[in-house]
Coordinates of C-alpha atoms in Angstrom, one line a residue:
Chain A
X218 CA -13.0 19.6 67.6
X219 CA -14.2 18.6 64.2
X220 CA -11.5 20.6 62.6
X221 CA -8.9 19.0 64.8
X222 CA -10.3 15.5 64.0
X223 CA -10.2 16.3 60.4
X224 CA -6.6 17.5 60.6
X225 CA -5.6 14.3 62.4
X226 CA -7.3 12.3 59.8
X227 CA -5.6 14.2 57.0
X228 CA -2.2 13.6 58.7
X229 CA -3.0 9.9 59.1
X230 CA -4.0 9.7 55.4
X231 CA -0.8 11.5 54.4
X232 CA 1.5 9.3 56.5
X233 CA -0.3 6.2 55.2
X234 CA 0.1 7.4 51.6
X235 CA 3.8 8.1 52.2
X236 CA 4.3 4.6 53.6
X237 CA 2.5 3.0 50.7
X238 CA 4.5 5.1 48.3
X239 CA 7.8 4.3 50.0
X240 CA 7.0 0.7 49.9
X241 CA 6.2 1.0 46.2
X242 CA 9.4 2.8 45.5
X243 CA 8.2 6.4 45.2
X244 CA 5.3 8.7 45.3
X245 CA 3.5 9.7 42.1
X246 CA 2.8 13.3 43.2
X247 CA 6.4 13.9 44.2
X248 CA 7.3 13.8 40.5
X249 CA 5.4 16.9 39.7
X250 CA 6.5 20.4 40.3
X251 CA 4.9 23.7 39.5
X252 CA 1.9 25.9 40.4
X253 CA -0.7 23.5 39.0
X254 CA 0.5 20.7 41.3
X255 CA 1.5 22.9 44.2
X256 CA -2.1 23.9 44.8
X257 CA -3.3 20.3 45.1
X258 CA -3.6 19.0 48.6
X259 CA -2.4 15.4 48.5
X260 CA -4.5 14.6 51.6
X261 CA -7.6 15.1 49.5
X262 CA -7.0 11.9 47.5
X263 CA -8.7 8.7 48.5
X264 CA -6.6 5.6 49.1
X265 CA -8.6 2.7 47.6
X266 CA -8.3 1.9 44.0
X267 CA -11.9 2.3 43.0
X268 CA -12.2 5.7 44.5
X269 CA -8.9 6.9 42.9
X270 CA -10.2 5.7 39.5
X271 CA -13.4 7.5 40.1
X272 CA -11.4 10.7 41.0
X273 CA -9.3 10.3 37.8
X274 CA -12.5 9.9 35.8
X275 CA -14.4 12.7 37.5
X276 CA -11.7 15.4 37.5
X277 CA -10.7 15.0 33.8
X278 CA -12.5 17.7 31.9
X279 CA -11.6 18.6 28.4
X280 CA -12.3 22.3 29.1
X281 CA -10.0 22.3 32.1
X282 CA -8.9 23.9 34.4
X283 CA -5.4 22.5 34.6
X284 CA -5.6 22.0 38.3
X285 CA -8.6 19.6 37.8
X286 CA -6.8 17.6 35.1
X287 CA -3.7 17.5 37.3
X288 CA -5.8 15.9 40.0
X289 CA -7.0 13.3 37.5
X290 CA -3.3 12.6 36.6
X291 CA -2.2 12.2 40.2
X292 CA -5.2 9.9 41.0
X293 CA -4.2 7.7 38.0
X294 CA -0.6 7.6 39.0
X295 CA -1.5 6.6 42.5
X296 CA -3.3 3.6 41.2
X297 CA -0.5 2.8 38.8
X298 CA 2.1 2.7 41.6
X299 CA 0.2 -0.2 43.0
X300 CA -1.2 -1.7 39.9
X301 CA 0.9 -0.9 36.8
X302 CA -1.3 -3.1 34.7
X303 CA -4.6 -1.4 35.6
X304 CA -6.0 -0.6 32.1
X305 CA -8.2 2.3 33.2
X306 CA -5.5 4.0 35.2
X307 CA -3.1 3.7 32.3
X308 CA -5.7 5.3 30.0
X309 CA -6.8 8.0 32.5
X310 CA -3.1 8.9 33.2
X311 CA -2.1 9.1 29.5
X312 CA -5.2 11.1 28.7
X313 CA -4.8 13.6 31.5
X314 CA -1.0 13.9 30.6
X315 CA -1.8 14.8 27.0
X316 CA -4.2 17.5 28.1
X317 CA -1.6 19.0 30.5
X318 CA 1.1 18.8 27.9
X319 CA -1.0 20.6 25.3
X320 CA -2.8 23.1 27.5
X321 CA -1.3 23.0 31.0
X322 CA 1.0 25.9 30.5
X323 CA 4.8 26.4 30.5
X324 CA 5.5 25.0 33.9
X325 CA 4.5 21.4 33.1
X326 CA 7.6 19.2 32.7
X327 CA 6.4 18.0 29.4
X328 CA 9.2 15.7 28.2
X329 CA 9.2 13.6 31.4
X330 CA 5.5 13.4 31.4
X331 CA 5.2 12.5 27.8
X332 CA 7.7 9.7 28.2
X333 CA 5.8 8.2 31.1
X334 CA 2.4 8.7 29.5
X335 CA 3.5 7.0 26.3
X336 CA 4.4 3.9 28.4
X337 CA 0.9 4.1 30.0
X338 CA -0.8 4.3 26.7
X339 CA 1.2 1.5 25.3
X340 CA 0.5 -0.6 28.3
X341 CA -3.2 0.0 28.0
X342 CA -2.9 -0.9 24.3
X343 CA -1.4 -4.2 25.3
X344 CA -4.2 -4.9 27.7
X345 CA -6.9 -4.1 25.2
X346 CA -5.9 -3.8 21.5
X347 CA -9.4 -3.0 20.4
X348 CA -9.6 0.6 21.8
X349 CA -8.8 3.5 19.5
X350 CA -7.9 5.8 22.4
X351 CA -4.8 3.9 23.4
X352 CA -2.8 4.0 20.1
X353 CA -4.1 7.6 19.6
X354 CA -2.6 8.6 23.0
X355 CA 0.6 6.5 22.5
X356 CA 1.2 8.2 19.1
X357 CA 0.4 11.7 20.4
X358 CA 2.9 11.3 23.3
X359 CA 5.6 9.8 21.1
X360 CA 5.0 12.5 18.5
X361 CA 5.4 15.2 21.2
X362 CA 8.6 13.6 22.4
X363 CA 10.0 13.5 18.8
X364 CA 9.1 17.2 18.3
X365 CA 10.7 18.3 21.6
X366 CA 13.7 16.0 21.4
X367 CA 17.2 17.6 21.0
X368 CA 17.7 14.8 18.5
X369 CA 14.5 14.3 16.7
X370 CA 14.5 11.3 14.4
X371 CA 12.4 11.1 11.3
X372 CA 12.6 7.3 11.5
X373 CA 10.6 7.3 14.7
X374 CA 7.8 9.2 12.9
X375 CA 7.0 5.9 11.3
X376 CA 6.0 4.6 14.8
X377 CA 3.8 7.6 15.3
X378 CA 2.3 6.9 11.9
X379 CA 1.5 3.3 12.9
X380 CA -0.1 4.3 16.1
X381 CA -2.4 6.9 14.5
X382 CA -3.2 4.6 11.6
X383 CA -4.3 2.0 14.1
X384 CA -6.4 4.5 15.9
X385 CA -8.1 5.6 12.7
X386 CA -8.8 1.9 11.8
X387 CA -10.3 1.3 15.2
X388 CA -12.4 4.4 15.7
X389 CA -11.8 7.5 13.6
X390 CA -14.4 9.4 15.5
X391 CA -13.0 9.2 19.0
X392 CA -12.7 12.7 20.5
X393 CA -14.7 14.1 17.7
X394 CA -12.3 13.1 15.0
X395 CA -9.1 13.0 17.1
X396 CA -7.5 10.1 15.2
X397 CA -8.4 11.7 11.9
X398 CA -6.9 15.1 13.0
X399 CA -3.8 13.5 14.3
X400 CA -3.1 11.2 11.3
X401 CA -4.1 13.9 8.8
X402 CA -1.7 16.4 10.3
X403 CA 1.1 13.9 10.5
X404 CA 0.7 13.0 6.9
X405 CA 0.7 16.7 5.9
X406 CA 3.7 17.7 7.9
X407 CA 6.0 14.7 7.5
X408 CA 8.7 14.4 4.9
X409 CA 7.1 13.3 1.7
X410 CA 7.2 10.0 -0.1
X411 CA 9.5 8.1 -0.7
X412 CA 11.7 9.3 2.2
X413 CA 9.0 9.8 4.8
X414 CA 5.4 8.9 5.6
X415 CA 4.2 12.3 4.3
X416 CA 1.2 12.2 1.9
X417 CA -0.4 15.6 1.7
X418 CA -3.4 14.4 -0.3
X419 CA -4.4 11.7 2.1
X420 CA -3.7 14.1 5.0
X421 CA -6.1 16.7 3.5
X422 CA -8.7 14.0 2.9
X423 CA -8.7 12.9 6.5
X424 CA -8.8 16.4 7.8
X425 CA -11.7 17.3 5.5
X426 CA -13.5 14.2 6.7
X427 CA -13.0 15.3 10.3
X428 CA -14.5 18.7 9.5
X429 CA -17.4 17.1 7.7
X430 CA -18.2 14.7 10.6
X431 CA -17.6 17.2 13.4
X432 CA -18.0 20.7 12.0
X433 CA -18.4 22.2 15.4
X434 CA -15.0 21.2 16.8
X435 CA -12.6 24.1 16.4
X436 CA -9.5 21.9 16.2
X437 CA -10.8 20.2 13.1
X438 CA -11.1 23.4 11.1
X439 CA -7.9 24.7 12.6
X440 CA -5.8 21.8 11.5
X441 CA -7.4 21.7 8.1
X442 CA -6.6 25.4 7.7
X443 CA -2.9 24.7 8.7
X444 CA -2.9 21.8 6.2
X445 CA -4.2 24.1 3.4
X446 CA -1.4 26.5 4.3
X447 CA 1.2 23.8 3.8
X448 CA -0.4 23.1 0.5
X449 CA -0.2 26.8 -0.4
X450 CA -4.0 26.9 -0.8
X451 CA -4.3 30.2 1.0
X452 CA -7.9 31.0 0.2
X453 CA -9.1 27.7 1.6
X454 CA -6.7 28.1 4.5
X455 CA -8.2 31.5 5.3
X456 CA -11.7 30.2 5.2
X457 CA -11.0 27.2 7.5
X458 CA -9.0 29.3 10.0
X459 CA -11.6 32.0 10.1
X460 CA -14.2 29.3 10.8
X461 CA -12.0 27.8 13.5
X462 CA -11.7 31.2 15.2
X463 CA -15.4 31.6 15.1
X464 CA -15.9 28.2 16.8
X465 CA -13.4 28.9 19.6
X466 CA -16.0 29.8 22.3
X467 CA -14.3 29.9 25.7
X468 CA -17.6 29.0 27.3
X469 CA -17.9 25.8 25.5
X470 CA -14.3 24.7 25.0
X471 CA -12.6 26.2 28.1
X472 CA -8.8 26.5 28.2
X473 CA -8.2 24.7 24.9
X474 CA -10.2 27.5 23.2
X475 CA -7.4 30.0 24.1
X476 CA -4.8 27.8 22.7
X477 CA -6.7 27.2 19.4
X478 CA -7.5 30.9 19.2
X479 CA -3.9 31.9 19.4
X480 CA -2.9 29.3 16.8
X481 CA -5.7 30.3 14.4
X482 CA -4.9 34.0 14.8
X483 CA -1.2 33.5 14.1
X484 CA -1.9 31.3 11.1
X485 CA -4.5 33.7 9.8
X486 CA -2.0 36.6 10.0
X487 CA 0.6 34.5 8.0
X488 CA -2.0 33.5 5.4
X489 CA -3.2 37.0 4.8
X490 CA 0.4 38.2 4.4
X491 CA 1.0 35.4 1.9
X492 CA -2.2 36.2 0.0
X493 CA -1.1 39.8 -0.2
X494 CA 2.4 39.0 -1.4
X495 CA 1.2 36.4 -3.9
Chain B
X116 CA 33.1 67.9 21.9
X117 CA 35.2 67.2 24.9
X118 CA 38.7 66.2 23.7
X119 CA 38.9 63.5 26.3
X120 CA 36.2 61.4 24.5
X121 CA 37.7 61.6 21.0
X122 CA 40.0 58.6 21.4
X123 CA 37.2 56.6 22.9
X124 CA 34.9 57.4 20.0
X125 CA 37.6 56.6 17.5
X126 CA 38.2 53.3 19.2
X127 CA 34.5 52.6 19.2
X128 CA 34.1 53.4 15.5
X129 CA 37.1 51.1 14.7
X130 CA 35.4 48.3 16.6
X131 CA 32.1 49.0 14.7
X132 CA 34.0 48.9 11.4
X133 CA 35.7 45.6 12.4
X134 CA 32.3 44.2 13.4
X135 CA 31.1 45.2 9.9
X136 CA 33.9 43.2 8.3
X137 CA 33.3 40.3 10.6
X138 CA 29.6 40.2 10.0
X139 CA 29.9 36.9 8.1
X140 CA 28.6 33.9 10.1
X141 CA 31.3 31.2 9.3
X142 CA 29.6 28.5 11.4
X143 CA 26.2 29.1 10.0
X144 CA 24.8 26.8 7.3
X145 CA 21.9 27.1 4.8
X146 CA 20.1 24.0 3.7
X147 CA 18.2 24.4 0.4
X148 CA 15.8 21.9 -1.0
X149 CA 13.6 23.6 -3.6
X150 CA 10.1 22.2 -3.5
X151 CA 10.8 20.2 -0.4
X152 CA 8.8 20.2 2.8
X153 CA 7.9 23.7 4.1
X154 CA 10.3 25.3 6.6
X155 CA 8.3 24.3 9.6
X156 CA 9.7 24.5 13.2
X157 CA 10.4 20.7 12.9
X158 CA 12.3 21.1 9.7
X159 CA 14.4 24.0 11.1
X160 CA 15.1 21.9 14.2
X161 CA 16.2 19.0 12.1
X162 CA 18.7 21.0 10.0
X163 CA 19.9 22.8 13.1
X164 CA 20.6 19.5 14.8
X165 CA 22.5 18.3 11.7
X166 CA 24.6 21.5 11.7
X167 CA 25.5 21.3 15.4
X168 CA 26.6 17.6 15.1
X169 CA 28.7 18.3 12.0
X170 CA 30.1 21.5 13.6
X171 CA 31.0 19.6 16.8
X172 CA 32.8 17.0 14.6
X173 CA 34.7 19.9 12.9
X174 CA 35.7 21.2 16.3
X175 CA 33.5 24.3 16.2
X176 CA 31.7 25.8 19.2
X177 CA 28.3 24.2 19.3
X178 CA 26.6 27.4 20.5
X179 CA 27.9 29.3 17.4
X180 CA 26.9 26.6 14.9
X181 CA 23.4 26.8 13.4
X182 CA 21.5 26.1 10.2
X183 CA 18.5 27.6 8.3
X184 CA 16.3 25.6 6.0
X185 CA 14.6 26.8 2.8
X186 CA 12.4 25.1 0.3
X187 CA 12.5 28.1 -2.0
X188 CA 15.6 29.2 -3.9
X189 CA 14.8 32.9 -4.0
X190 CA 14.3 33.0 -0.2
X191 CA 17.5 31.1 0.4
X192 CA 19.3 33.6 -1.9
X193 CA 18.0 36.6 0.0
X194 CA 19.0 35.0 3.3
X195 CA 22.5 34.2 2.2
X196 CA 23.0 37.7 0.8
X197 CA 21.9 39.2 4.0
X198 CA 23.2 36.8 6.7
X199 CA 26.4 35.8 5.0
X200 CA 26.5 32.2 6.2
X201 CA 29.7 30.1 5.7
X202 CA 28.2 27.1 4.0
X203 CA 25.3 25.9 1.8
X204 CA 24.1 22.3 1.6
X205 CA 22.1 22.3 -1.7
X206 CA 21.1 20.8 -5.0
X207 CA 23.0 20.9 -8.3
X208 CA 20.3 23.2 -9.5
X209 CA 21.0 25.7 -6.8
X210 CA 24.7 25.5 -7.4
X211 CA 24.3 26.1 -11.1
X212 CA 21.9 29.0 -10.7
X213 CA 23.7 30.9 -8.0
X214 CA 27.4 29.8 -8.1
X215 CA 28.5 33.1 -9.7
X216 CA 26.3 35.4 -7.8
X217 CA 27.1 33.9 -4.4
X218 CA 30.6 32.7 -5.2
X219 CA 29.7 29.2 -4.3
X220 CA 32.4 26.5 -4.4
X221 CA 31.7 22.8 -4.0
X222 CA 34.1 21.0 -1.6
X223 CA 32.1 18.0 -0.4
X224 CA 29.8 15.9 -2.5
X225 CA 26.8 14.0 -0.9
X226 CA 26.5 10.4 -1.6
X227 CA 22.9 9.2 -2.1
X228 CA 22.5 5.4 -1.7
X229 CA 26.3 5.2 -2.0
X230 CA 26.3 6.9 -5.4
X231 CA 27.9 10.2 -6.3
X232 CA 25.7 10.5 -9.3
X233 CA 21.9 10.3 -9.8
X234 CA 19.5 10.0 -12.7
X235 CA 16.1 11.4 -13.5
X236 CA 13.2 9.6 -15.2
X237 CA 10.0 10.6 -16.9
X238 CA 7.1 8.2 -16.5
X239 CA 3.8 8.1 -18.3
X240 CA 0.8 5.8 -18.6
X241 CA 1.4 2.6 -20.5
X242 CA 0.6 3.0 -24.2
X243 CA 0.2 6.8 -24.0
X244 CA 3.6 8.3 -24.9
X245 CA 6.8 6.5 -26.0
X246 CA 9.4 9.3 -25.8
X247 CA 10.1 12.8 -24.5
X248 CA 9.3 14.2 -27.9
X249 CA 5.7 13.0 -27.7
X250 CA 5.0 15.3 -24.8
X251 CA 4.7 18.4 -27.0
X252 CA 1.7 20.4 -25.8
X253 CA 1.2 18.0 -22.9
X254 CA 1.8 18.5 -19.1
X255 CA 4.8 17.3 -17.2
X256 CA 4.7 17.4 -13.3
X257 CA 6.9 16.7 -10.4
X258 CA 8.8 18.2 -7.4
X259 CA 12.0 18.9 -9.3
X260 CA 10.3 21.2 -11.7
X261 CA 10.9 23.8 -9.0
X262 CA 14.3 24.2 -10.7
X263 CA 13.1 24.6 -14.3
X264 CA 16.4 25.8 -15.8
X265 CA 18.3 22.9 -14.3
X266 CA 15.7 20.4 -15.5
X267 CA 15.6 21.8 -19.0
X268 CA 19.3 22.4 -19.6
X269 CA 20.8 19.5 -17.6
X270 CA 18.3 16.8 -17.0
X271 CA 16.8 17.1 -20.5
X272 CA 19.9 18.6 -22.1
X273 CA 17.7 21.2 -23.8
X274 CA 15.6 18.5 -25.5
X275 CA 12.3 19.2 -23.8
X276 CA 9.9 20.9 -26.2
X277 CA 9.2 24.5 -25.1
X278 CA 5.5 23.7 -25.6
X279 CA 5.5 21.2 -22.8
X280 CA 3.6 22.7 -19.9
X281 CA 5.3 22.1 -16.6
X282 CA 3.6 21.9 -13.1
X283 CA 5.6 21.9 -10.0
X284 CA 4.0 19.6 -7.3
X285 CA 5.0 16.9 -4.9
X286 CA 5.9 13.8 -6.8
X287 CA 3.4 11.5 -5.1
X288 CA 0.6 13.9 -6.0
X289 CA 1.9 14.1 -9.5
X290 CA 1.8 10.3 -9.8
X291 CA -1.7 10.2 -8.5
X292 CA -2.8 12.9 -11.0
X293 CA -1.0 11.0 -13.8
X294 CA -3.1 7.9 -13.1
X295 CA -6.2 10.0 -13.1
X296 CA -5.2 11.6 -16.4
X297 CA -4.9 15.1 -15.0
X298 CA -1.3 15.3 -16.0
X299 CA 0.5 13.5 -18.9
X300 CA 3.9 12.6 -17.5
X301 CA 5.9 12.9 -14.2
X302 CA 9.5 13.7 -13.7
X303 CA 11.1 11.6 -10.9
X304 CA 14.6 11.3 -9.3
X305 CA 16.2 8.0 -8.9
X306 CA 14.9 7.4 -5.3
X307 CA 11.3 8.3 -6.3
X308 CA 11.6 6.1 -9.4
X309 CA 12.7 3.1 -7.3
X310 CA 10.0 3.9 -4.8
X311 CA 7.3 3.6 -7.4
X312 CA 7.3 -0.2 -6.7
X313 CA 5.7 0.5 -3.3
X314 CA 2.7 2.3 -4.9
X315 CA 0.0 0.0 -6.1
X316 CA -1.6 2.6 -8.3
X317 CA 1.7 3.2 -10.1
X318 CA 2.0 -0.3 -11.4
X319 CA 0.6 0.7 -14.8
X320 CA 3.2 3.4 -15.4
X321 CA 6.2 3.1 -17.7
X322 CA 9.5 5.0 -18.1
X323 CA 9.8 7.0 -21.3
X324 CA 12.9 8.9 -20.6
X325 CA 16.1 8.4 -18.5
X326 CA 18.6 11.1 -18.1
X327 CA 22.4 10.7 -18.2
X328 CA 24.0 10.3 -14.8
X329 CA 24.2 13.7 -13.1
X330 CA 26.7 14.4 -10.3
X331 CA 25.3 15.2 -6.9
X332 CA 26.0 18.5 -5.2
X333 CA 26.5 18.7 -1.5
X334 CA 28.3 21.2 0.8
X335 CA 29.4 24.4 -0.8
X336 CA 31.4 27.2 0.7
X337 CA 30.2 30.8 0.2
X338 CA 33.6 32.2 -0.6
X339 CA 34.6 35.2 1.4
X340 CA 32.4 34.3 4.3
X341 CA 34.7 31.7 5.8
X342 CA 38.4 31.0 6.4
X343 CA 40.1 28.2 4.4
X344 CA 41.0 26.3 7.6
X345 CA 37.3 26.1 8.6
X346 CA 36.4 24.6 5.2
X347 CA 39.2 22.1 5.7
X348 CA 37.9 21.2 9.2
X349 CA 34.4 20.8 7.9
X350 CA 35.5 18.7 4.9
X351 CA 37.5 16.4 7.3
X352 CA 34.6 16.1 9.7
X353 CA 32.1 15.2 6.9
X354 CA 34.4 12.5 5.6
X355 CA 33.4 10.0 8.3
X356 CA 30.4 11.7 9.6
X357 CA 27.7 9.2 8.5
X358 CA 29.7 6.4 10.2
X359 CA 30.0 8.3 13.5
X360 CA 27.5 7.4 16.2
X361 CA 26.2 11.0 16.2
X362 CA 26.0 11.1 12.4
X363 CA 24.4 7.8 11.4
X364 CA 20.8 8.7 12.3
X365 CA 21.1 12.3 10.9
X366 CA 22.5 11.0 7.6
X367 CA 19.7 8.5 7.4
X368 CA 17.1 11.2 8.0
X369 CA 18.6 13.4 5.3
X370 CA 18.8 10.4 2.9
X371 CA 22.6 10.8 2.6
X372 CA 24.8 7.7 2.8
X373 CA 28.1 9.6 3.1
X374 CA 30.2 12.5 1.8
X375 CA 33.3 12.6 -0.3
X376 CA 35.7 15.4 -1.1
X377 CA 34.9 17.3 -4.3
X378 CA 35.8 20.5 -6.2
X379 CA 34.0 22.7 -8.7
X380 CA 35.6 20.5 -11.4
X381 CA 33.3 17.7 -10.2
X382 CA 30.4 19.6 -11.6
X383 CA 32.1 21.1 -14.6
X384 CA 30.3 18.8 -17.0
X385 CA 26.9 20.0 -15.9
X386 CA 28.1 23.6 -15.7
X387 CA 28.8 23.4 -19.5
X388 CA 25.4 21.9 -20.1
X389 CA 23.8 24.6 -18.0
X390 CA 25.6 27.4 -19.7
X391 CA 25.1 25.9 -23.2
X392 CA 28.8 25.6 -24.0

């Protein structure tokens, strides 16, 4: 009887959600496809805003798994359907989207997600210009879109630069040096002065600062190693990449650890080849 | 061997031979910018996008058109020799160094800020050096020193003292090191020289040498790898490319304001300087 009751309740919740979604012009969860989302039962989501926000907060875990972060994303989107200007929902949505884009696997529809998530981050920025997370996320999503675009434009890199610069000004230590990593890497990889925003010296300085402040975070050493590679400082690159590899403990960092390990291993291989040929 | 298969094998070897002759990649381009940003995935993507848009404008199949980017002349040379691309977008220094070896022929000159010629400048700290001759035994730095023969023979017309030490590095880094006294002078191109105004720390620097105007290079054909009608089609497409909706943004990204038809004669003056004639 309990199971039947619960089934009825679920059906009721689903039909209610569908009605709400139809009234709002579409369902958030219908936008997502792929294994990560297929395994999520939409009936599990609460309806009221506060509980959805709590779900979005609770299910976002930097170590993953993707299914949990996907839940956080869907919960945020379900709030945004009704309240597009909800600051927390915009933030939670953009944050979960970035995680899924980076670590969620091949099946995530990255371009679409990044486009929407950039809008959420920008909206959150408009609602509270004092939070470093918002320009950081807006820049990361725009940067991703430029990278993946069929027609990437170097001019738009200036916008990414402005977002990351803002985030560094507001709080360079968010996400254990996230803004420092992001701006540092952008400065290292962008076309150099005077054509582009590139400035390898400042980029290296920011990345070194990130490592000094948060030496335990693998991504700080990884991106510093990649920057040294760009600067043809292969000995320093090998040292930083080896350190990054040593820090990538799956137990502590979860799914991102696999991603960073791969990147560090590939880069180390190239660095060692370079050192051999040089 | 069974007699029946002989004609098939013969036909097969003829096809293989023909494939050998047709191994050139006429729609493939090489972009060379010695000392420029490293050939990252993004840089490759950027040049590939340029090649495809230019190729489409020339009426070429988009899927067959591609480009490869190099920031190292030797790596570009090896690639061109192996892959036999049809075209090279490169610097005057690359043209001068490899024109004979690769049978390069200029057919389209790139316009930078509307100009078909550019100049190079040497800057130093105020009250340190007054002329190029004062740099004997000192250190000169800059991105363009990646092409040392071009710089010595064409930019300096052989006037740079052999005892000047040269260090190839990004120009912004070189300028910073100049203000810190770690290098003595910096070689800049016209765009970098004009851009110094945006750098607060560079306010105290002065120009001690200005080269004569040097013609820009641009698109070159690797003779033998491409049919004349394809060169013609590309030249025609490039003519209005920077004004086309698909080309404006690309040209801006590549810092090119347009293209104009050219021949090897356009660069004959610098060829003489380079060859010391």
